[in-house]
Coordinates of C-alpha atoms and ligand atoms in Angstrom, one line a residue:
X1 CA 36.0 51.4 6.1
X2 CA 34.2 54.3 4.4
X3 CA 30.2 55.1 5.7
X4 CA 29.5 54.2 2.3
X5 CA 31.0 50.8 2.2
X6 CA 29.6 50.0 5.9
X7 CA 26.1 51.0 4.5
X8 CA 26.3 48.7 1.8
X9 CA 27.5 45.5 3.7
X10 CA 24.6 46.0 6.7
X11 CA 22.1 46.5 3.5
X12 CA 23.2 42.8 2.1
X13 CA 23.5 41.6 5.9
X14 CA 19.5 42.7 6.1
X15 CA 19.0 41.2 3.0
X16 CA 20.3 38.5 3.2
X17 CA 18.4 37.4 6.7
X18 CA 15.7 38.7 5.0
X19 CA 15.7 36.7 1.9
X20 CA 16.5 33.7 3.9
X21 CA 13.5 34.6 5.7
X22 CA 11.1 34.7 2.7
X23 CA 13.3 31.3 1.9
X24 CA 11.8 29.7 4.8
X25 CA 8.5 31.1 4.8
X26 CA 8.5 30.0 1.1
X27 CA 9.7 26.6 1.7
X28 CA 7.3 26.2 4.8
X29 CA 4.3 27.3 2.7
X30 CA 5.5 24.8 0.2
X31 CA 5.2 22.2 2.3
X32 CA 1.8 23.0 3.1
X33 CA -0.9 21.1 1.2
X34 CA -3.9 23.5 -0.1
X35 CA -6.4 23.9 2.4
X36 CA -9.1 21.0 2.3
X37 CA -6.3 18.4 1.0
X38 CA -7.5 15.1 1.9
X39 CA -5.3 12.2 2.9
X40 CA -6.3 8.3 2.9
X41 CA -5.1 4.7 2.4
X42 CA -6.5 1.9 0.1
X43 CA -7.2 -2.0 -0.2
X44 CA -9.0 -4.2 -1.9
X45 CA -11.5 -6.8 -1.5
X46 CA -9.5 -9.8 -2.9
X47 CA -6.2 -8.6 -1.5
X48 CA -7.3 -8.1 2.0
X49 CA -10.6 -9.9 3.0
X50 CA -9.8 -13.6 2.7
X51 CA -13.4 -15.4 3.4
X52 CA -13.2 -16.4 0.0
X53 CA -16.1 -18.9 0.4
X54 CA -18.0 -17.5 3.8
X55 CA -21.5 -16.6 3.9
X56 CA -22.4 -17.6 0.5
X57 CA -20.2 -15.6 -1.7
X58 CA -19.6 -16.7 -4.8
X59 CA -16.7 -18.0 -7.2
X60 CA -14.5 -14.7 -8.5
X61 CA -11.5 -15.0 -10.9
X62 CA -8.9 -14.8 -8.6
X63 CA -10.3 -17.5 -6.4
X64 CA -10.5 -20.2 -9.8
X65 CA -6.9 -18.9 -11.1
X66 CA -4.9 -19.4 -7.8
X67 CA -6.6 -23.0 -6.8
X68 CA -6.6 -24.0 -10.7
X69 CA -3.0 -24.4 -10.6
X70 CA -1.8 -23.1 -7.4
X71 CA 2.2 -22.1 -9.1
X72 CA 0.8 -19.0 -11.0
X73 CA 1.4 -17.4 -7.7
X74 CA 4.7 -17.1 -5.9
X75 CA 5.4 -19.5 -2.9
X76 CA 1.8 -21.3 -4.1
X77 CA 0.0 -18.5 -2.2
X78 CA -3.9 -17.2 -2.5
X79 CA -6.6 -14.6 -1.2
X80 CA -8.1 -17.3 0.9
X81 CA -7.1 -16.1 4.1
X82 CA -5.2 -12.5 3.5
X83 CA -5.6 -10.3 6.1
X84 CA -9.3 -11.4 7.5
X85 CA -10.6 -8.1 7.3
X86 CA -14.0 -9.6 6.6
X87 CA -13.8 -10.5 9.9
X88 CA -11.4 -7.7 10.9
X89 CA -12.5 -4.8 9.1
X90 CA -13.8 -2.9 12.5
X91 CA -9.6 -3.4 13.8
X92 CA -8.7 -1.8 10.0
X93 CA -10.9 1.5 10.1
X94 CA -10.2 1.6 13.9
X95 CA -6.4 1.8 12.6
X96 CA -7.5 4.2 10.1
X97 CA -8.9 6.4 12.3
X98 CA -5.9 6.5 14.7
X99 CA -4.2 7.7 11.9
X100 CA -6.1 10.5 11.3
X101 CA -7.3 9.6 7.8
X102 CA -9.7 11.3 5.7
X103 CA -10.7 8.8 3.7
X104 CA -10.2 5.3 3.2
X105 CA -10.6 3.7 -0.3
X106 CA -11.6 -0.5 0.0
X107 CA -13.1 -2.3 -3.2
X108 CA -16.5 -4.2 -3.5
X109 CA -16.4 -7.7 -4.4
X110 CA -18.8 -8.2 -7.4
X111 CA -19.6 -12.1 -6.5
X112 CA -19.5 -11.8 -2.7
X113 CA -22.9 -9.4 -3.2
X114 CA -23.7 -11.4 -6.3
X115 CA -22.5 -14.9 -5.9
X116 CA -23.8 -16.1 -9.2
X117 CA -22.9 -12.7 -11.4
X118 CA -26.2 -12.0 -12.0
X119 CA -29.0 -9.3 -10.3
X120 CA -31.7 -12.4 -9.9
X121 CA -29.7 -13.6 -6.5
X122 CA -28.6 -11.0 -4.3
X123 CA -26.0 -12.1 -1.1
X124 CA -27.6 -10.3 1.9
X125 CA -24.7 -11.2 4.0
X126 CA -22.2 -9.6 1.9
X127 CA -24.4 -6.4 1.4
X128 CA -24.4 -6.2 4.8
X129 CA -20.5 -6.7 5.2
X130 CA -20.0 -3.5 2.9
X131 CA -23.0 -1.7 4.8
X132 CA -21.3 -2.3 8.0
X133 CA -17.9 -1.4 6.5
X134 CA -19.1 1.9 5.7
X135 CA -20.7 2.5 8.7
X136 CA -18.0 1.7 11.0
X137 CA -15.9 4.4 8.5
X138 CA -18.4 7.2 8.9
X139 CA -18.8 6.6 12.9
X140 CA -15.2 7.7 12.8
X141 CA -15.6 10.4 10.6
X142 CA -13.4 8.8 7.6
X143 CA -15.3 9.2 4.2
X144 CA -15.6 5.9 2.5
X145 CA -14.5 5.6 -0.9
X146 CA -15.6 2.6 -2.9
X147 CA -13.8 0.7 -6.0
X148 CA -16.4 -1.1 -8.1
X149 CA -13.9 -3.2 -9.6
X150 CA -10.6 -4.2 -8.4
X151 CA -10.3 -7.1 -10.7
X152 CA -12.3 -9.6 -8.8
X153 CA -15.2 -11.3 -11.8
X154 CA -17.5 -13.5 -10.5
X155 CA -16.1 -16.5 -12.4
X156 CA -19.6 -17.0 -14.7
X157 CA -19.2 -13.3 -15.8
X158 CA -15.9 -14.5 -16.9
X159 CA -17.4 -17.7 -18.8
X160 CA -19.1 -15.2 -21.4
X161 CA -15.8 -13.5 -22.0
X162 CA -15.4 -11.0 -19.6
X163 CA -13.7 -7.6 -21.0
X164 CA -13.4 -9.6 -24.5
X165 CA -17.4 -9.6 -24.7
X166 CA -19.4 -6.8 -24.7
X167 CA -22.9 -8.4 -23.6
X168 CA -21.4 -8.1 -20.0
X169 CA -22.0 -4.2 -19.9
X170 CA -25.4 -4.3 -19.1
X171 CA -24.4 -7.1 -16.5
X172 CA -21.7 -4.9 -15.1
X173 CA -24.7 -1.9 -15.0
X174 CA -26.9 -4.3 -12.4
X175 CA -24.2 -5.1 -10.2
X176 CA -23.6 -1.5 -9.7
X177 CA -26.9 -0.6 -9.5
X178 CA -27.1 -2.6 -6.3
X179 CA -24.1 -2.2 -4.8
X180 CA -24.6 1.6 -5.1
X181 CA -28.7 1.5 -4.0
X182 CA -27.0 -0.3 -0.9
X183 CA -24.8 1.6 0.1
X184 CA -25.6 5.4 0.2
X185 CA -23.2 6.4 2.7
X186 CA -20.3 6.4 0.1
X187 CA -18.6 9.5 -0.5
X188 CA -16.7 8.7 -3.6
X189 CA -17.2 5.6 -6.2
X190 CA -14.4 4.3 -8.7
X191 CA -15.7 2.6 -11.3
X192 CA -12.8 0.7 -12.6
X193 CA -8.8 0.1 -10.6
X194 CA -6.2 0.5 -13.6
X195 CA -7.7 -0.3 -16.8
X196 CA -4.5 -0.6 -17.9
X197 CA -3.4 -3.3 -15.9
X198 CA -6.6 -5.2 -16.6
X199 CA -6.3 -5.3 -20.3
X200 CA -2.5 -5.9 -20.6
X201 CA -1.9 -8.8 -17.5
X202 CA -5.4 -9.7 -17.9
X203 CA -6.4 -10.2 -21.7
X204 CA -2.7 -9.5 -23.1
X205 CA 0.2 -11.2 -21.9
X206 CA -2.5 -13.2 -19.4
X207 CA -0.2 -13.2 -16.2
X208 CA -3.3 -12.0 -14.0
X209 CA -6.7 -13.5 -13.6
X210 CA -8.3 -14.8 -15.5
X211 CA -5.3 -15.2 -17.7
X212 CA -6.1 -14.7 -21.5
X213 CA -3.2 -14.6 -23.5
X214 CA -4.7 -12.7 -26.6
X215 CA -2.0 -9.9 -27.3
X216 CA -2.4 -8.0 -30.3
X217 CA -5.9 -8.0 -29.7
X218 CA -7.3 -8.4 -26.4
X219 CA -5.8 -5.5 -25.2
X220 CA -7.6 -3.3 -26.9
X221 CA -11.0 -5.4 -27.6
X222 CA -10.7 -5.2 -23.5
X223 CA -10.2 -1.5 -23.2
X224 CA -13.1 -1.0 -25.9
X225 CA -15.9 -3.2 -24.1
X226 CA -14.5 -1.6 -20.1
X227 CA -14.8 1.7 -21.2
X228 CA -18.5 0.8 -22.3
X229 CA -18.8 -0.8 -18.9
X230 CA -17.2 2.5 -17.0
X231 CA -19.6 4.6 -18.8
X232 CA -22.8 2.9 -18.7
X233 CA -22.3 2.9 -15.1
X234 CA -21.4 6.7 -14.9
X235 CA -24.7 7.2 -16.8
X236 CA -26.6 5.0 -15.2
X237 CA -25.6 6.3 -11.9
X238 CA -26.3 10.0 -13.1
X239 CA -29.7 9.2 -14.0
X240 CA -31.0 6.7 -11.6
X241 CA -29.1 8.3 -8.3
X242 CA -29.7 12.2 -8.9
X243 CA -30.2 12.6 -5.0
X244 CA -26.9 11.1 -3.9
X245 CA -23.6 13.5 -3.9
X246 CA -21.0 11.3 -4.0
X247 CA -18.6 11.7 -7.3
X248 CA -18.0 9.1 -9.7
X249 CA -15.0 8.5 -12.0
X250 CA -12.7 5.6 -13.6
X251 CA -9.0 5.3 -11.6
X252 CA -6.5 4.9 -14.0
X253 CA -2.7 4.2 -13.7
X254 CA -0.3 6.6 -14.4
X255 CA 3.4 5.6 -15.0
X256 CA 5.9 8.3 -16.7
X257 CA 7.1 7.7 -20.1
X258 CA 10.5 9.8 -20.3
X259 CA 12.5 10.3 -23.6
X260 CA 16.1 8.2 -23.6
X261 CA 17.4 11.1 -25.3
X262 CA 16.5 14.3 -27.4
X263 CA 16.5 12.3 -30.5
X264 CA 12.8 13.4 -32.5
X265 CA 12.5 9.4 -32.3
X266 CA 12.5 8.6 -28.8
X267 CA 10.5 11.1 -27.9
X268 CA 7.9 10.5 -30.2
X269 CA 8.4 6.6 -28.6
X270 CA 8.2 8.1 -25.4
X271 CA 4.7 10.1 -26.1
X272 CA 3.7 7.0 -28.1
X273 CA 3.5 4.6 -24.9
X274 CA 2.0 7.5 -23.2
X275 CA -0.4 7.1 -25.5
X276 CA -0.9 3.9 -25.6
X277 CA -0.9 2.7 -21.7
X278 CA -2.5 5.9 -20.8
X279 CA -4.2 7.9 -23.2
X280 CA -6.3 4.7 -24.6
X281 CA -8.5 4.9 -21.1
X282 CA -8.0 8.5 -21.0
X283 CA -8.6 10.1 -23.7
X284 CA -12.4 8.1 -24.6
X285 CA -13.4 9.6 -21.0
X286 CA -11.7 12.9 -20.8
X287 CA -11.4 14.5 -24.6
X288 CA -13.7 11.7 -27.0
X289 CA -12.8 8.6 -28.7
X290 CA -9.1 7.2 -29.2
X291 CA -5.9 8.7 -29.3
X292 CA -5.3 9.6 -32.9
X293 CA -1.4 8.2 -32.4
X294 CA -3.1 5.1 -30.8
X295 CA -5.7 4.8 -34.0
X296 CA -2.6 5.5 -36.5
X297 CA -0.3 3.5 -35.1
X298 CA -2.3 -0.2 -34.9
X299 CA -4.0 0.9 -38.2
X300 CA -0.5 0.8 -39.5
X301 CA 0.4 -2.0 -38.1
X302 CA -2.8 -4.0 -38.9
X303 CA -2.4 -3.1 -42.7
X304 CA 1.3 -3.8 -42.6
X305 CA 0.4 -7.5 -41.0
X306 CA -2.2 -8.1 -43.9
X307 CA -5.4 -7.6 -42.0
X308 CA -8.0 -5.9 -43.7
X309 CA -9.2 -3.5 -41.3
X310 CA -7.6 -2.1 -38.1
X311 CA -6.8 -4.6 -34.6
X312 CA -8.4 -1.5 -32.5
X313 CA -11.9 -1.5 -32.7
X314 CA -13.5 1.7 -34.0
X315 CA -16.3 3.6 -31.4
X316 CA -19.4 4.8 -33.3
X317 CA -20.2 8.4 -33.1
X318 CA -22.6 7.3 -30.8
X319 CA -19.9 5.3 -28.7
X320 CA -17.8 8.3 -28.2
X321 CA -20.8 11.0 -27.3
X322 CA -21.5 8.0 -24.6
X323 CA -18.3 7.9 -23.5
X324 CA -17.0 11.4 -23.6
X325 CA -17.5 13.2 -19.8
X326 CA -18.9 10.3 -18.0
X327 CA -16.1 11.3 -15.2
X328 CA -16.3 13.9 -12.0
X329 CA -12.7 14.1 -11.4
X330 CA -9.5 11.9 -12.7
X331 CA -8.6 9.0 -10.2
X332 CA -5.1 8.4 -10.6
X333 CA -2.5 6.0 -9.7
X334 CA 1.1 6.2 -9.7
X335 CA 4.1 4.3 -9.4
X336 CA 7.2 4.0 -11.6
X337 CA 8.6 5.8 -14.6
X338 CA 10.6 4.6 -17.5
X339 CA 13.0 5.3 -19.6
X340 CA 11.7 4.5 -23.4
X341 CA 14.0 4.8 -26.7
X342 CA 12.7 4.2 -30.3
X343 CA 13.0 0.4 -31.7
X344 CA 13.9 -1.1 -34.9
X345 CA 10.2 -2.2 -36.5
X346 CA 9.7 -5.7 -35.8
X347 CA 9.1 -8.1 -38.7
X348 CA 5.4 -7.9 -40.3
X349 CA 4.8 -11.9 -40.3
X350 CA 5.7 -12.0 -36.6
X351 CA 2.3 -12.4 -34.4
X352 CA 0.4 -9.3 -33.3
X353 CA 1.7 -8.1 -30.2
X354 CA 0.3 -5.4 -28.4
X355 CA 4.4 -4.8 -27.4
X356 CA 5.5 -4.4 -31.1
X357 CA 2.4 -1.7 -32.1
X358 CA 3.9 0.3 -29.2
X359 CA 7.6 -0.2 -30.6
X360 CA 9.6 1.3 -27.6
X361 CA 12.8 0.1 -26.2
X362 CA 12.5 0.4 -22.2
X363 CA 15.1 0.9 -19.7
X364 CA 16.2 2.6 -16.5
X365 CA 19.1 5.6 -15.5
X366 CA 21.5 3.7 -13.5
X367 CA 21.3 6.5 -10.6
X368 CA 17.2 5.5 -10.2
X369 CA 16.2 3.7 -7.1
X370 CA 14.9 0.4 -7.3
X371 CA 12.2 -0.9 -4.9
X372 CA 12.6 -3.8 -3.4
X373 CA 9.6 -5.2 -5.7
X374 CA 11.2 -4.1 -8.5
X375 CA 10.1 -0.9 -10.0
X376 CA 12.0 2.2 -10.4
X377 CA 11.2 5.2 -7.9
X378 CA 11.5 8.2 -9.7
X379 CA 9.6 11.0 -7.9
X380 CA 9.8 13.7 -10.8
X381 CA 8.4 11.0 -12.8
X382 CA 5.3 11.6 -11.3
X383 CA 5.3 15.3 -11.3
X384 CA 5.8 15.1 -15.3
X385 CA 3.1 12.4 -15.4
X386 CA 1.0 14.7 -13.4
X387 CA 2.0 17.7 -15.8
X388 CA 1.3 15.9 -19.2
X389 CA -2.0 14.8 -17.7
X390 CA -2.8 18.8 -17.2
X391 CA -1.6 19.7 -20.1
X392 CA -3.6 16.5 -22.3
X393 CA -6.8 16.5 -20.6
X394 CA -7.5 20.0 -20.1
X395 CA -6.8 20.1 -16.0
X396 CA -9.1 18.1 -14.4
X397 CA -9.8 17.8 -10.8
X398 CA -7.4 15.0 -10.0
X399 CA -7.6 12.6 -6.9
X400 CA -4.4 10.1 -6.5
X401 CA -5.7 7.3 -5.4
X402 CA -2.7 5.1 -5.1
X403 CA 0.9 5.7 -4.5
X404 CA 3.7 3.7 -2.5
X405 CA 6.3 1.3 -2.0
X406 CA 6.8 -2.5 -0.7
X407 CA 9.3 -3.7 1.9
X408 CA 10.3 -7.0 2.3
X409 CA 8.3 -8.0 5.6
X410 CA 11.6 -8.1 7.8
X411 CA 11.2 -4.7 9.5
X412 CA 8.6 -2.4 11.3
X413 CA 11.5 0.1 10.8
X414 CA 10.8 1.5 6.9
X415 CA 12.9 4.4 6.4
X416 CA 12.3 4.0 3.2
X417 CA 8.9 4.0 2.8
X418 CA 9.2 7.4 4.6
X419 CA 11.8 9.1 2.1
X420 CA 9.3 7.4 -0.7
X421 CA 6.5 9.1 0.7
X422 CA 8.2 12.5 1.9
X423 CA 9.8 12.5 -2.4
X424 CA 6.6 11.9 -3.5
X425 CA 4.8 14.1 -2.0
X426 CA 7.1 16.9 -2.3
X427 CA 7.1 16.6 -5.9
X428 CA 3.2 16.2 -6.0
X429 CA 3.2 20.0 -4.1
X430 CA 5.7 21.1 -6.9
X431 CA 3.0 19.8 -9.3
X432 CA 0.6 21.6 -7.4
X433 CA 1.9 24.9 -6.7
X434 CA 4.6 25.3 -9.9
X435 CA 2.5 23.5 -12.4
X436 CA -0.6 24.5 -11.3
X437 CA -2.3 20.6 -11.6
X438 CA -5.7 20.7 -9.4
X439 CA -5.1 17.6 -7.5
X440 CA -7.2 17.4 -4.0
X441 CA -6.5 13.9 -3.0
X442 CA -3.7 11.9 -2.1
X443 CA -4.3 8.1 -0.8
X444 CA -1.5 5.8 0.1
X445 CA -1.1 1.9 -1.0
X446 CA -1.4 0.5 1.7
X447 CA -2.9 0.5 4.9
X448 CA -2.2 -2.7 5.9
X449 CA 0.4 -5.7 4.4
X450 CA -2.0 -7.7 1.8
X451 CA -1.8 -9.9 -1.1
X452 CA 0.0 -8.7 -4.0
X453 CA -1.4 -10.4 -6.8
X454 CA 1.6 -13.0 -8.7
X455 CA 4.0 -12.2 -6.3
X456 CA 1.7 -13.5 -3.3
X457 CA 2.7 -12.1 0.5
X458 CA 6.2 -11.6 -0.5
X459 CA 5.6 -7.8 -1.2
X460 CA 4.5 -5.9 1.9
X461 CA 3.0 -2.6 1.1
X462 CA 1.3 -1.4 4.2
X463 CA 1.8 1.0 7.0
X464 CA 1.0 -2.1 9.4
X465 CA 2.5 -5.4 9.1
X466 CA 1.0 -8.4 8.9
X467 CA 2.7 -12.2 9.8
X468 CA 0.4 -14.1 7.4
X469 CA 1.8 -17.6 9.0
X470 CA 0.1 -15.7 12.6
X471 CA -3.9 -17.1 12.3
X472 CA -4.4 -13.9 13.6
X473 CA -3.4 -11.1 11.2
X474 CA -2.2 -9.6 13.5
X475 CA -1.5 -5.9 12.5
X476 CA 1.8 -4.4 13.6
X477 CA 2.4 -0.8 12.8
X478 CA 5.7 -0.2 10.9
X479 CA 7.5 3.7 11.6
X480 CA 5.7 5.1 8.6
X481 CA 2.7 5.1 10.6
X482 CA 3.4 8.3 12.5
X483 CA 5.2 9.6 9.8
X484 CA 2.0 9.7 7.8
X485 CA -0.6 10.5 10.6
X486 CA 1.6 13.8 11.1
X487 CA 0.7 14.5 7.7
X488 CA -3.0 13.6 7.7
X489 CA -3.2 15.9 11.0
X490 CA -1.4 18.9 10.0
X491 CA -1.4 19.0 6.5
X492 CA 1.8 19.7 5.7
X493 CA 5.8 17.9 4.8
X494 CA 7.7 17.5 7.7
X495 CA 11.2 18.8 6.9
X496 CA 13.3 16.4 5.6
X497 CA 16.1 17.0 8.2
X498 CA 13.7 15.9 10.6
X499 CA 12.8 11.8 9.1
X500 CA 15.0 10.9 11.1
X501 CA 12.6 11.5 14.5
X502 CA 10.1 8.7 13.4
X503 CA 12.5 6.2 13.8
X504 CA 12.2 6.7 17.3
Ligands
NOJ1 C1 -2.0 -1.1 -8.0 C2 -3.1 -1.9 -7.7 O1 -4.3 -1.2 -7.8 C3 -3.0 -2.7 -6.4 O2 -3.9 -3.7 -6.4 C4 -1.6 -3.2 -6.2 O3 -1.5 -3.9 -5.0 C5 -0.7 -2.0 -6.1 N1 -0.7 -1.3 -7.4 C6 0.8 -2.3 -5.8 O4 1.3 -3.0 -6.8

C-alpha cells in the first residue's frame, strides 16, 4: 500500500471517529431541553376531587349531567368520588414532589368557591381548599398553575345559557376576580381548558356537559361569547392585579390536520379544519378577529342554506381590539393527528352542521398507532402542529400544557406510556431546536388515574394508578414514574436504547 493511500484511509479513520463524535455530542445535546425547561403534570377539579357535595359546594354541570341520567357515562360512572384529592390532595403534591416536578397544573371549581354562581355568596371552605392546595405546592417548591375553567359550570350559570349567552361574561369576570384575589401564590393562570372541546361536545354535538345539541350554531355562538369571557378576564386581571407576576393565557387544543394527499383540495381541507378547530380560538387572541377561511366558509354556507346573514357571529371593531393580545404566552394541548381529504358538498336543505361547513373527509395511515382510548399517536403530528402554530401566530412563547396517553388499568408496567412520552418529546426538541418554536413548558396528562369524562374510569391516564372500587384511592405508581422524574431532574431524553431500564 502506497504512503499516499495509507494517509488517506487513517484521514477517513480520524474522521470518521470524529464525525461520530460530533454525532453523539449532537445527538446528546439534542436530547437536552433548553436551560430553564419546566416539567409538570395536570388534573382537574371535576376529574380528580370527588366531594361533589362537601362543605357546601355547589351544583356544577357535570354533577346534574351524570346523576340526571346516569347512562351518558360509560359503566354509569361519575365525579362523585374520583380520586379524593379534596381530601387527598397533600398525598398528590407530596407525589409530585417526589417526582421532581416543576409545576403542577390543577383546575378551580367555579361552584365549589361559588356554590350558587354568583359573587354575593362566597364558599370559605372551598377557598381555603385551593389556598391550602397552593400552599402545600409551594412548600415543596412546585409552582402552581391554576385552570379557571375546566368545564365544571355551576349549574345556575348554565340555566342562563352558559357559552350560548353572553350576559354570563361579566359573571364569569367575578368569579375570577375572587378566585384570583384568593389565591396570590399562583404562578401561572389558564383562563379556559380547550375551547374547542367546549363548544363542539358541549354546545355542538352535546355529548359533554351540559349537553346542548345546537350544531350549526352553537359551536360558534359558544366560541363567540368564551372568547369574550377569556378576555374580559385577561383584562380584568391586567388592570385590577398589576402587582401580581403570574402570566395569564387561554389553553387551547391542538390536534394536527395532515393533507390525505397533495391534491390542491385536500390540503386546502386539511388547513380548513385547522382553521376551524384551531384557528377560531386562536386567531381572535393571537392575530384579531376570525379566520378569514373560517368567516368565508360559514358565510358560504349560510347564504347557500337560505339564511340571510352568516351562522358565525360577526365581532365589532370594538370586539376584536378587546380581544386581540389578551394572552402572555400560548397554552397548548396536544394529542392526536388526522388524516383529512376533501368531501363532496353536502346537500343545502340538509340541517346546519358545524361538520358539513368544515367539509373534510377524516381518516388514519394504517401504519399509525392507536391508543388504547382510541386516538391515533402520531408524534410528528405534533411537531407540524407545533410548526404551523409558529408560523400562524407569529411564534409565541408556547407552554404545552397537556400531552399523553391512557392504559387500560391492568398494569403498573406502561411501556407504552414511556415510548409515547420519550416520541413525543423527542419530536417537541425537533420542534424546538430545527424549527425554532419557543416552547418553555411541557406538562404531562396525568398525574394520577382520574375520571375521563363519557368514558368514566375506563381510561387511565396517570403516572399512578388508582383502584376506584379501593375506598381509598389508593395511588400506585406505574414504571413511567421514574421514567419521567429522570427527566424532570436532568433535563434531558434518556436514550431510547436505554427504556428498557425502567421496567426494572
Ligand atoms: C384534555 C382534557 O383537558 C382533559 O380533561 C382530558 O382528560 C384529557 N384531554 C385526556 O382526554
Amino acid at each position: 500500500m502506497s504512503f499516499e493511500i495509507i494517509l488517506v484511509l487513517n484521514l477517513l479513520f480520524i474522521s470518521s471517529i470524529s464525525s461520530s463524535a460530533i454525532e453523539n455530542q449532537a445527538s446528546h445535546s439534542r436530547r437536552r431541553f433548553p436551560d430553564g425547561f419546566q416539567f409538570g403534570a395536570a388534573t382537574a377539579s371535576y376529574q380528580i376531587e370527588g366531594a361533589w357535595d362537601a362543605d357546601g359546594k355547589g351544583e356544577g354541570v357535570w354533577d346534574r349531567f351524570t346523576h340526571e341520567d346516569p347512562t351518558r357515562v360509560q359503566n354509569q360512572e361519575n365525579g362523585d368520588v374520583a380520586c379524593d384529592s379534596y381530601h387527598k390532595y397533600k398525598e398528590d403534591v407530596r407525589l409530585a414532589a417526589e417526582m421532581g416536578l416543576h409545576h403542577y397544573r390543577f383546575s378551580i371549581s367555579w361552584p365549589r368557591i361559588l356554590p350558587t354562581g354568583y359573587e354575593h355568596k362566597i364558599n370559605e371552605k372551598g377557598i381555603q381548599y385551593y389556598q391550602n392546595l397552593v400552599a402545600e405546592c409551594l412548600k415543596y417548591g412546585i409552582q402552581p398553575v391554576a385552570t379557571l375553567y375546566h368545564w365544571d359550570m355551576p349549574v345556575t350559570i348554565q340555566d342562563l345559557g352558559g357559552f350560548m349567552n353572553p350576559d354570563i361574561v361579566p359573571l364569569f369576570v367575578n368569579y375570577a376576580r375572587i378566585a384570583i384575589r384568593s389565591l396570590p401564590g399562583v404562578a401561572n393562570w389558564m383562563t379556559m381548558n380547550e375551547p374547542k372541546l367546549i363548544c363542539t361536545r358541549e354546545y355542538g354535538e352535546g355529548a359533554f356537559a351540559p349537553g346542548v345539541k345546537n350544531t350549526g350554531f352553537g359551536e360558534y355562538r359558544c366560541a363567540y361569547v368564551l372568547l369574550k369571557a377569556h378576555a374580559a378576564i385577561y383584562r380584568m386581571y391586567k388592570k385590577e392585579f398589576p402587582h401580581y407576576k403570574a402570566p395569564m393565557s387561554i389553553v387551547l387544543d391542538g390536534e394536527w390536520n395532515e393533507p390525505a394527499s397533495n391534491k390542491t383540495e385536500d390540503i386546502e381541507a386539511a388547513q380548513r379544519r385547522n382553521q376551524f378547530e384551531f384557528g377560531m380560538y386562536a386567531n381572535p387572541i393571537f392575530n384579531g378577529d376570525w379566520p378569514q377561511e373560517l368567516i368565508d366558509r360559514v358565510e358560504e354556507r349560510s347564504k347557500m342554506e337560505n339564511f340571510l346573514q352568516s351562522r358565525l357571529p360577526k365581532f365589532t371593531r370594538k370586539e376584536i381590539e378587546f380581544i386581540k393580545g389578551t394572552w402572555d404566552y400560548m397554552g397548548f394541548n396536544t394529542y392526536w393527528t388526522n388524516l383529512v381529504a376533501d368531501d363532496e358538498e353536502p346537500p343545502y336543505d340538509s340541517p346546519p352542521s358545524y361538520i358539513n361547513d368544515i367539509r373534510g373527509k377524516l381518516s388514519k395511515d394504517p401504519s399509525w398507532k392507536v391508543a388504547p382510548c382510541g386516538f391515533n399517536m402520531v408524534p410528528w403530528g405534533a411537531r407540524k402542529m407545533l410548526k404551523w402554530v409558529k408560523d400562524t401566530y407569529n411564534n409565541p412563547p408556547i407552554f404545552i400544557s397537556e400531552n399523553g396517553v391512557c392504559d387500560d388499568g391492568t398494569s403498573l408496567v406502561d411501556y407504552d406510556r414511556i415510548t409515547f412520552f420519550q416520541d413525543y418529546l423527542s419530536e417537541i426538541l425537533n420542534a424546538i431546536y430545527k424549527d425554532g418554536v419557543n416552547i418553555y413548558a411541557y406538562t404531562a396528562w396525568s398525574l394520577i388515574d382520574n375520571f375521563e369524562w363519557i368514558t368514566g374510569y375506563s381510561a387511565h391516564y396517570g403516572f399512578y394508578h388508582i383502584d376506584f372500587n379501593d375506598p381509598e384511592r389508593k395511588r400506585t405508581p406505574k414504571k413511567s414514574v421514574r421514567y419521567f422524574s429522570d427527566i424532570c431532574k436532568t433535563g434531558k431524553l434518556p436514550r431510547r436504547e436505554d427504556l428498557i431500564s425502567y421496567l426494572d
